[in-house]
């Protein structure tokens, strides 16, 4: 049943938010829905009392939770398709197998994109009028500058509701997410990155306008605010990932010396632990390795054979491509094409 499937995802999202078992496995249900294990009910033990409550009280939000996870999963794949770590995750739900190492830049990205996906999906649903608890941004309505010939109109995306929900859903109850003097823990790191993801939605919003008036004179303009397509949010977060900052962990020994520390703002992604190089398969670490990955012989970027294959070299195969070509429009009304064959080299990492 619909709600049961959705609750499975809810559960996985929450399991991901739990500090010690940080895993990217929630995406597993973001991309596959068939063949999932028996879905646990909303009341299953891993949920805290507050989360169970949220699950029961607001079942109408659960489709958006699933949409948000899908959005986040596919955008993660998209942004990392050329990297050694291609956003592949353990094919098993948390607790059943290898998981991605915690506290790395990669998990920082995952937390951020996941929180952002949730805001995006919930807000979209609000704007489409699907929910009674939220809608378009009513505060803007009627405002604007009539002197300059424009006013707010249409439906401005109101991200407040989705942002608050994303916080309540993903973050645990720990309130203080600011860095304490003693450094970060996995929990505060993850919360910081989730918040950076939510901020990314805010920061990539834009104002769109439409002209009215006699034949495009643009005497009157109507403007509204809208969220960026999620692809743009993903690109923004990828950029943040590339400039992410390593922060000190909390030391169990004496308080650390007062070191000058680079200040971290809420838009930055942070991580505690250095990443592995993702070159070799490590089942226990949840790393797929790059063997068999397709690489580009002429590229100097991360998808180039040298970098992607970690210097191990590559195999070359000849693949036959069949495409439609020389298409012509035939009056009336169809398109006739020829089948063209080409032989291309394909390179895969050793
Ligand atoms: C809103 O509801 C309509 C009709 O039920 C559905 O087709 C659409 O996908 C929903 N939109 C969102 C963002 O959930
Ligand atoms: C990621 O790479 C692994 C091999 O390292 C491959 O099996 C998997 O299909 C890739 N995933 C995507 C989404 O490209
Ligand atoms: C390989 O990389 C080159 C240079 O970046 C690019 O022009 C080309 O389109 C790439 N080929 C494929 C198959 O992606």
Short mmCIF file of C-alpha atoms and ligand atoms in Angstrom, two decimals:
data_model
loop_
_atom_site.label_atom_id
_atom_site.label_comp_id
_atom_site.label_asym_id
_atom_site.label_seq_id
_atom_site.Cartn_x
_atom_site.Cartn_y
_atom_site.Cartn_z
CA UNK A 1 0.00 0.00 0.00
CA UNK A 2 1.02 3.53 -0.74
CA UNK A 3 1.47 4.80 2.79
CA UNK A 4 3.42 1.77 3.83
CA UNK A 5 5.92 2.18 1.01
CA UNK A 6 6.34 5.80 1.87
CA UNK A 7 6.94 5.01 5.49
CA UNK A 8 9.77 2.71 4.48
CA UNK A 9 11.48 5.63 2.90
CA UNK A 10 10.74 7.78 5.90
CA UNK A 11 12.39 5.21 8.01
CA UNK A 12 15.47 5.10 5.84
CA UNK A 13 15.75 8.85 5.82
CA UNK A 14 15.63 8.86 9.57
CA UNK A 15 18.11 6.07 9.82
CA UNK A 16 20.41 8.18 7.72
CA UNK A 17 19.97 11.10 10.04
CA UNK A 18 20.98 9.01 12.97
CA UNK A 19 24.51 9.90 13.94
CA UNK A 20 26.50 6.72 14.24
CA UNK A 21 25.23 4.99 11.17
CA UNK A 22 25.51 7.69 8.66
CA UNK A 23 24.73 6.06 5.43
CA UNK A 24 23.58 6.97 2.00
CA UNK A 25 21.31 3.97 1.82
CA UNK A 26 18.15 6.03 1.97
CA UNK A 27 18.73 6.75 -1.67
CA UNK A 28 18.25 3.15 -2.39
CA UNK A 29 14.51 3.67 -2.13
CA UNK A 30 14.81 6.99 -3.84
CA UNK A 31 15.76 5.17 -7.00
CA UNK A 32 14.24 1.74 -6.68
CA UNK A 33 10.86 0.99 -5.37
CA UNK A 34 10.42 -2.56 -6.56
CA UNK A 35 11.91 -5.39 -4.60
CA UNK A 36 12.07 -3.46 -1.36
CA UNK A 37 12.08 -5.50 1.80
CA UNK A 38 8.98 -5.73 3.88
CA UNK A 39 8.18 -2.13 4.75
CA UNK A 40 8.07 -1.38 8.45
CA UNK A 41 5.13 0.55 9.77
CA UNK A 42 5.28 4.16 10.91
CA UNK A 43 5.42 2.93 14.46
CA UNK A 44 8.56 0.84 14.02
CA UNK A 45 11.16 1.15 16.79
CA UNK A 46 13.90 3.15 15.01
CA UNK A 47 11.61 6.15 14.91
CA UNK A 48 11.73 8.42 17.90
CA UNK A 49 8.46 9.33 19.56
CA UNK A 50 8.54 12.73 17.88
CA UNK A 51 9.18 11.22 14.47
CA UNK A 52 6.40 8.69 14.83
CA UNK A 53 4.17 11.56 15.72
CA UNK A 54 5.21 13.49 12.63
CA UNK A 55 4.65 10.44 10.46
CA UNK A 56 1.14 9.94 11.82
CA UNK A 57 0.04 13.53 12.11
CA UNK A 58 1.12 14.61 8.65
CA UNK A 59 0.71 11.65 6.33
CA UNK A 60 -0.11 14.06 3.49
CA UNK A 61 3.55 15.15 3.51
CA UNK A 62 4.92 11.69 2.96
CA UNK A 63 4.55 11.69 -0.85
CA UNK A 64 6.71 14.81 -0.85
CA UNK A 65 9.24 13.05 1.34
CA UNK A 66 9.55 10.34 -1.27
CA UNK A 67 9.72 12.87 -4.11
CA UNK A 68 12.41 14.76 -2.25
CA UNK A 69 14.50 11.63 -1.82
CA UNK A 70 14.17 10.78 -5.51
CA UNK A 71 15.11 14.29 -6.49
CA UNK A 72 18.14 14.22 -4.22
CA UNK A 73 19.27 10.77 -5.34
CA UNK A 74 19.08 11.50 -9.03
CA UNK A 75 20.77 14.86 -8.62
CA UNK A 76 23.59 13.30 -6.64
CA UNK A 77 24.14 10.81 -9.46
CA UNK A 78 24.01 13.58 -11.96
CA UNK A 79 26.53 15.81 -10.19
CA UNK A 80 28.98 12.98 -9.51
CA UNK A 81 28.67 10.99 -12.70
CA UNK A 82 32.22 11.85 -13.75
CA UNK A 83 33.88 11.40 -10.37
CA UNK A 84 35.56 8.41 -8.82
CA UNK A 85 32.80 8.31 -6.27
CA UNK A 86 29.76 8.38 -8.53
CA UNK A 87 27.25 8.59 -5.70
CA UNK A 88 26.87 4.86 -5.68
CA UNK A 89 25.66 3.66 -2.35
CA UNK A 90 25.20 0.42 -0.62
CA UNK A 91 22.39 -1.55 -2.20
CA UNK A 92 21.05 -2.50 1.15
CA UNK A 93 19.06 -0.66 3.77
CA UNK A 94 21.04 0.69 6.70
CA UNK A 95 22.22 -1.86 9.15
CA UNK A 96 22.29 -4.65 6.60
CA UNK A 97 25.52 -4.07 4.83
CA UNK A 98 28.42 -1.83 3.94
CA UNK A 99 27.91 1.87 4.17
CA UNK A 100 29.69 4.95 3.08
CA UNK A 101 32.27 6.18 5.57
CA UNK A 102 30.94 8.89 7.82
CA UNK A 103 32.14 12.41 8.33
CA UNK A 104 33.56 12.89 4.83
CA UNK A 105 32.88 15.54 2.21
CA UNK A 106 30.78 13.04 0.33
CA UNK A 107 28.45 12.50 3.26
CA UNK A 108 28.35 16.29 3.66
CA UNK A 109 27.01 16.55 0.12
CA UNK A 110 24.50 13.79 0.72
CA UNK A 111 23.08 15.45 3.82
CA UNK A 112 22.87 18.79 2.08
CA UNK A 113 21.24 17.54 -1.10
CA UNK A 114 18.80 15.41 0.87
CA UNK A 115 17.64 18.29 3.06
CA UNK A 116 17.39 20.53 0.01
CA UNK A 117 15.40 17.92 -1.91
CA UNK A 118 12.91 17.74 0.90
CA UNK A 119 12.42 21.52 0.96
CA UNK A 120 12.07 21.57 -2.80
CA UNK A 121 9.51 18.79 -3.00
CA UNK A 122 7.39 20.06 -0.13
CA UNK A 123 7.43 23.63 -1.46
CA UNK A 124 6.45 22.45 -4.93
CA UNK A 125 3.51 20.68 -3.45
CA UNK A 126 2.54 23.83 -1.51
CA UNK A 127 2.71 25.95 -4.66
CA UNK A 128 0.56 23.54 -6.60
CA UNK A 129 -2.15 23.96 -4.03
CA UNK A 130 -2.04 20.37 -2.91
CA UNK A 131 -1.90 21.11 0.77
CA UNK A 132 -4.09 22.96 3.16
CA UNK A 133 -1.27 23.92 5.53
CA UNK A 134 0.74 25.89 3.01
CA UNK A 135 0.46 27.67 -0.31
CA UNK A 136 2.01 30.49 -2.27
CA UNK A 137 3.80 33.31 -0.52
CA UNK A 138 0.90 35.50 0.55
CA UNK A 139 3.08 38.20 2.07
CA UNK A 140 4.29 39.34 -1.30
CA UNK A 141 0.81 39.52 -2.79
CA UNK A 142 -0.27 43.02 -3.65
CA UNK A 143 3.12 44.50 -2.85
CA UNK A 144 5.67 45.76 -5.30
CA UNK A 145 6.37 49.12 -6.79
CA UNK A 146 3.57 50.60 -8.83
CA UNK A 147 5.72 53.66 -9.49
CA UNK A 148 8.17 51.48 -11.35
CA UNK A 149 5.34 49.67 -13.01
CA UNK A 150 5.55 46.24 -11.48
CA UNK A 151 3.85 44.33 -8.71
CA UNK A 152 4.03 40.92 -7.13
CA UNK A 153 1.55 38.50 -8.57
CA UNK A 154 1.08 34.90 -9.54
CA UNK A 155 2.38 32.31 -7.17
CA UNK A 156 5.63 32.99 -5.39
CA UNK A 157 7.17 29.85 -3.92
CA UNK A 158 6.92 29.96 -0.17
CA UNK A 159 9.84 27.92 1.11
CA UNK A 160 9.22 28.60 4.79
CA UNK A 161 6.92 25.68 5.38
CA UNK A 162 9.14 23.16 3.58
CA UNK A 163 12.23 24.48 5.34
CA UNK A 164 10.70 24.07 8.77
CA UNK A 165 9.44 20.61 7.90
CA UNK A 166 12.85 19.58 6.57
CA UNK A 167 14.44 20.69 9.84
CA UNK A 168 11.96 18.82 11.97
CA UNK A 169 12.13 15.73 9.85
CA UNK A 170 15.83 15.31 9.28
CA UNK A 171 17.52 16.86 12.24
CA UNK A 172 17.32 15.23 15.56
CA UNK A 173 16.05 17.22 18.46
CA UNK A 174 19.49 18.55 19.33
CA UNK A 175 18.89 22.25 19.08
CA UNK A 176 22.31 23.79 19.13
CA UNK A 177 23.87 23.16 15.76
CA UNK A 178 26.42 25.92 16.02
CA UNK A 179 29.99 24.85 16.43
CA UNK A 180 30.90 24.65 20.02
CA UNK A 181 34.37 25.61 21.07
CA UNK A 182 35.23 21.97 21.52
CA UNK A 183 34.75 21.23 17.86
CA UNK A 184 32.21 19.24 15.92
CA UNK A 185 30.68 15.83 16.35
CA UNK A 186 29.14 13.77 13.57
CA UNK A 187 25.73 14.96 14.70
CA UNK A 188 26.57 18.65 14.55
CA UNK A 189 28.44 18.19 11.30
CA UNK A 190 25.46 16.50 9.67
CA UNK A 191 23.05 19.08 10.98
CA UNK A 192 25.21 21.90 9.74
CA UNK A 193 25.33 20.39 6.25
CA UNK A 194 21.60 19.73 6.18
CA UNK A 195 21.03 23.37 7.01
CA UNK A 196 23.47 24.44 4.30
CA UNK A 197 21.37 22.39 1.89
CA UNK A 198 18.20 24.18 2.96
CA UNK A 199 19.94 27.52 2.61
CA UNK A 200 20.91 26.55 -0.93
CA UNK A 201 17.24 26.55 -1.91
CA UNK A 202 16.88 30.07 -0.55
CA UNK A 203 20.05 31.28 -2.21
CA UNK A 204 19.22 29.96 -5.66
CA UNK A 205 15.74 31.46 -5.80
CA UNK A 206 15.08 33.94 -8.52
CA UNK A 207 12.53 36.57 -9.43
CA UNK A 208 10.72 36.11 -12.70
CA UNK A 209 8.52 38.70 -14.34
CA UNK A 210 5.99 38.79 -17.10
CA UNK A 211 5.06 41.82 -19.15
CA UNK A 212 1.55 43.04 -19.77
CA UNK A 213 0.38 45.95 -21.80
CA UNK A 214 -0.39 46.77 -25.38
CA UNK A 215 1.62 44.61 -27.76
CA UNK A 216 4.57 43.93 -25.52
CA UNK A 217 4.93 47.50 -24.30
CA UNK A 218 5.59 46.15 -20.83
CA UNK A 219 3.66 48.98 -19.22
CA UNK A 220 2.84 46.66 -16.35
CA UNK A 221 4.93 43.84 -15.03
CA UNK A 222 3.92 41.03 -12.74
CA UNK A 223 6.73 39.38 -10.81
CA UNK A 224 7.00 36.33 -8.61
CA UNK A 225 9.71 34.44 -6.81
CA UNK A 226 10.50 30.90 -7.76
CA UNK A 227 12.86 28.17 -6.70
CA UNK A 228 15.60 27.23 -9.11
CA UNK A 229 15.23 23.91 -10.92
CA UNK A 230 16.74 21.28 -8.66
CA UNK A 231 19.56 20.73 -11.10
CA UNK A 232 20.78 24.25 -10.39
CA UNK A 233 20.56 23.63 -6.66
CA UNK A 234 22.64 20.48 -7.22
CA UNK A 235 25.28 22.39 -9.15
CA UNK A 236 25.40 25.00 -6.41
CA UNK A 237 25.91 22.33 -3.77
CA UNK A 238 28.54 20.56 -5.86
CA UNK A 239 30.45 23.81 -5.92
CA UNK A 240 30.09 24.03 -2.15
CA UNK A 241 31.32 20.45 -1.89
CA UNK A 242 34.43 21.32 -3.85
CA UNK A 243 35.15 24.16 -1.45
CA UNK A 244 34.11 22.33 1.68
CA UNK A 245 36.06 22.95 4.83
CA UNK A 246 37.58 20.49 7.25
CA UNK A 247 36.62 21.30 10.81
CA UNK A 248 38.14 19.99 14.03
CA UNK A 249 36.42 17.13 15.78
CA UNK A 250 35.64 17.17 19.43
CA UNK A 251 38.58 15.99 21.40
CA UNK A 252 37.96 13.61 24.26
CA UNK A 253 41.13 14.71 25.94
CA UNK A 254 41.93 18.19 27.11
CA UNK A 255 40.29 21.13 25.40
CA UNK A 256 42.35 21.88 22.36
CA UNK A 257 44.72 24.76 22.19
CA UNK A 258 43.23 27.97 20.96
CA UNK A 259 44.01 27.69 17.32
CA UNK A 260 43.00 30.37 14.93
CA UNK A 261 40.17 28.73 13.07
CA UNK A 262 38.66 29.76 9.82
CA UNK A 263 35.15 30.88 10.52
CA UNK A 264 32.49 28.69 8.97
CA UNK A 265 29.28 30.22 7.77
CA UNK A 266 25.96 28.48 7.39
CA UNK A 267 26.27 28.19 3.64
CA UNK A 268 29.47 26.19 3.65
CA UNK A 269 29.76 22.43 3.69
CA UNK A 270 31.99 21.04 6.38
CA UNK A 271 33.57 17.67 7.05
CA UNK A 272 35.53 15.99 9.81
CA UNK A 273 37.37 13.17 8.10
CA UNK A 274 39.50 12.96 5.01
CA UNK A 275 37.97 10.93 2.21
CA UNK A 276 39.42 7.70 0.90
CA UNK A 277 40.49 7.90 -2.74
CA UNK A 278 37.60 5.67 -3.90
CA UNK A 279 39.94 3.87 -6.29
CA UNK A 280 39.65 0.31 -5.08
CA UNK A 281 36.67 -1.67 -4.09
CA UNK A 282 36.15 -1.87 -0.37
CA UNK A 283 33.04 -3.77 0.49
CA UNK A 284 33.21 -3.05 4.16
CA UNK A 285 33.64 0.65 3.50
CA UNK A 286 30.81 0.64 0.95
CA UNK A 287 33.14 1.77 -1.82
CA UNK A 288 32.56 0.39 -5.30
CA UNK A 289 35.95 1.32 -6.75
CA UNK A 290 36.44 2.49 -10.30
CA UNK A 291 37.16 -0.82 -12.03
CA UNK A 292 34.91 -1.15 -15.05
CA UNK A 293 33.97 2.51 -15.09
CA UNK A 294 33.85 4.14 -18.46
CA UNK A 295 36.49 6.81 -18.92
CA UNK A 296 37.37 9.43 -21.50
CA UNK A 297 40.81 9.05 -23.03
CA UNK A 298 41.14 12.67 -24.14
CA UNK A 299 39.69 14.40 -21.11
CA UNK A 300 41.96 16.03 -18.55
CA UNK A 301 39.08 16.27 -16.07
CA UNK A 302 38.08 13.73 -13.42
CA UNK A 303 36.48 11.53 -16.09
CA UNK A 304 39.82 11.20 -17.91
CA UNK A 305 41.19 7.66 -17.96
CA UNK A 306 44.29 8.59 -16.03
CA UNK A 307 42.51 10.13 -13.08
CA UNK A 308 39.43 7.95 -13.04
CA UNK A 309 41.37 4.71 -13.30
CA UNK A 310 43.87 5.86 -10.67
CA UNK A 311 46.77 5.11 -13.01
CA UNK A 312 45.86 1.42 -13.36
CA UNK A 313 45.26 1.77 -17.06
CA UNK A 314 42.21 0.97 -19.14
CA UNK A 315 40.78 -1.49 -21.61
CA UNK A 316 39.53 -0.46 -25.00
CA UNK A 317 36.54 -2.08 -26.59
CA UNK A 318 34.99 -1.33 -29.92
CA UNK A 319 31.29 -0.79 -29.67
CA UNK A 320 28.85 -0.60 -32.52
CA UNK A 321 26.38 2.24 -32.35
CA UNK A 322 23.26 2.31 -34.40
CA UNK A 323 21.53 5.63 -34.71
CA UNK A 324 18.80 7.20 -36.70
CA UNK A 325 20.30 9.65 -39.12
CA UNK A 326 19.65 11.76 -42.17
CA UNK A 327 16.11 12.26 -41.05
CA UNK A 328 13.84 13.95 -43.54
CA UNK A 329 10.40 15.32 -43.13
CA UNK A 330 8.08 13.75 -45.64
CA UNK A 331 4.95 15.64 -46.71
CA UNK A 332 2.65 14.90 -44.99
CA UNK A 333 3.29 14.00 -42.13
CA UNK A 334 6.06 11.79 -41.05
CA UNK A 335 9.80 11.68 -40.65
CA UNK A 336 11.90 9.16 -42.50
CA UNK A 337 15.35 8.29 -41.26
CA UNK A 338 18.17 6.00 -42.22
CA UNK A 339 19.95 3.73 -39.84
CA UNK A 340 23.56 4.67 -39.51
CA UNK A 341 26.15 2.47 -37.99
CA UNK A 342 29.34 3.67 -36.42
CA UNK A 343 32.14 1.92 -34.63
CA UNK A 344 33.36 3.73 -31.54
CA UNK A 345 36.05 3.07 -29.03
CA UNK A 346 34.97 2.68 -25.47
CA UNK A 347 37.43 2.74 -22.61
CA UNK A 348 36.89 1.19 -19.24
CA UNK A 349 39.13 1.20 -16.20
CA UNK A 350 41.22 -1.86 -15.41
C1 LIG B 1 -0.49 17.78 -6.70
O1 LIG B 1 -1.67 17.01 -6.90
C2 LIG B 1 -1.88 16.59 -8.23
C3 LIG B 1 -3.23 15.91 -8.32
O2 LIG B 1 -3.37 15.02 -7.26
C4 LIG B 1 -0.73 15.69 -8.66
O3 LIG B 1 -0.88 15.29 -10.00
C5 LIG B 1 0.58 16.46 -8.51
O4 LIG B 1 1.66 15.60 -8.82
C6 LIG B 1 0.74 16.98 -7.08
N1 LIG B 1 1.94 17.80 -7.03
C7 LIG B 1 2.88 17.62 -6.12
C8 LIG B 1 4.07 18.50 -6.23
O5 LIG B 1 2.82 16.78 -5.24
C1 LIG B 2 28.91 3.85 -10.31
O1 LIG B 2 30.06 3.05 -10.51
C2 LIG B 2 29.87 1.67 -10.29
C3 LIG B 2 31.20 0.97 -10.52
O2 LIG B 2 32.21 1.59 -9.80
C4 LIG B 2 28.81 1.13 -11.21
O3 LIG B 2 28.58 -0.24 -10.92
C5 LIG B 2 27.52 1.91 -11.02
O4 LIG B 2 26.57 1.49 -11.97
C6 LIG B 2 27.77 3.40 -11.19
N1 LIG B 2 26.55 4.11 -10.85
C7 LIG B 2 26.05 5.06 -11.62
C8 LIG B 2 24.77 5.67 -11.15
O5 LIG B 2 26.58 5.42 -12.64
C1 LIG B 3 35.89 13.38 -23.85
O1 LIG B 3 36.49 14.58 -23.42
C2 LIG B 3 36.64 15.54 -24.44
C3 LIG B 3 37.45 16.70 -23.87
O2 LIG B 3 36.96 17.07 -22.60
C4 LIG B 3 35.25 15.96 -24.93
O3 LIG B 3 35.36 16.92 -25.94
C5 LIG B 3 34.51 14.72 -25.44
O4 LIG B 3 33.20 15.06 -25.81
C6 LIG B 3 34.48 13.63 -24.39
N1 LIG B 3 33.95 12.42 -24.98
C7 LIG B 3 32.94 11.74 -24.43
C8 LIG B 3 32.54 10.50 -25.15
O5 LIG B 3 32.37 12.10 -23.42
#
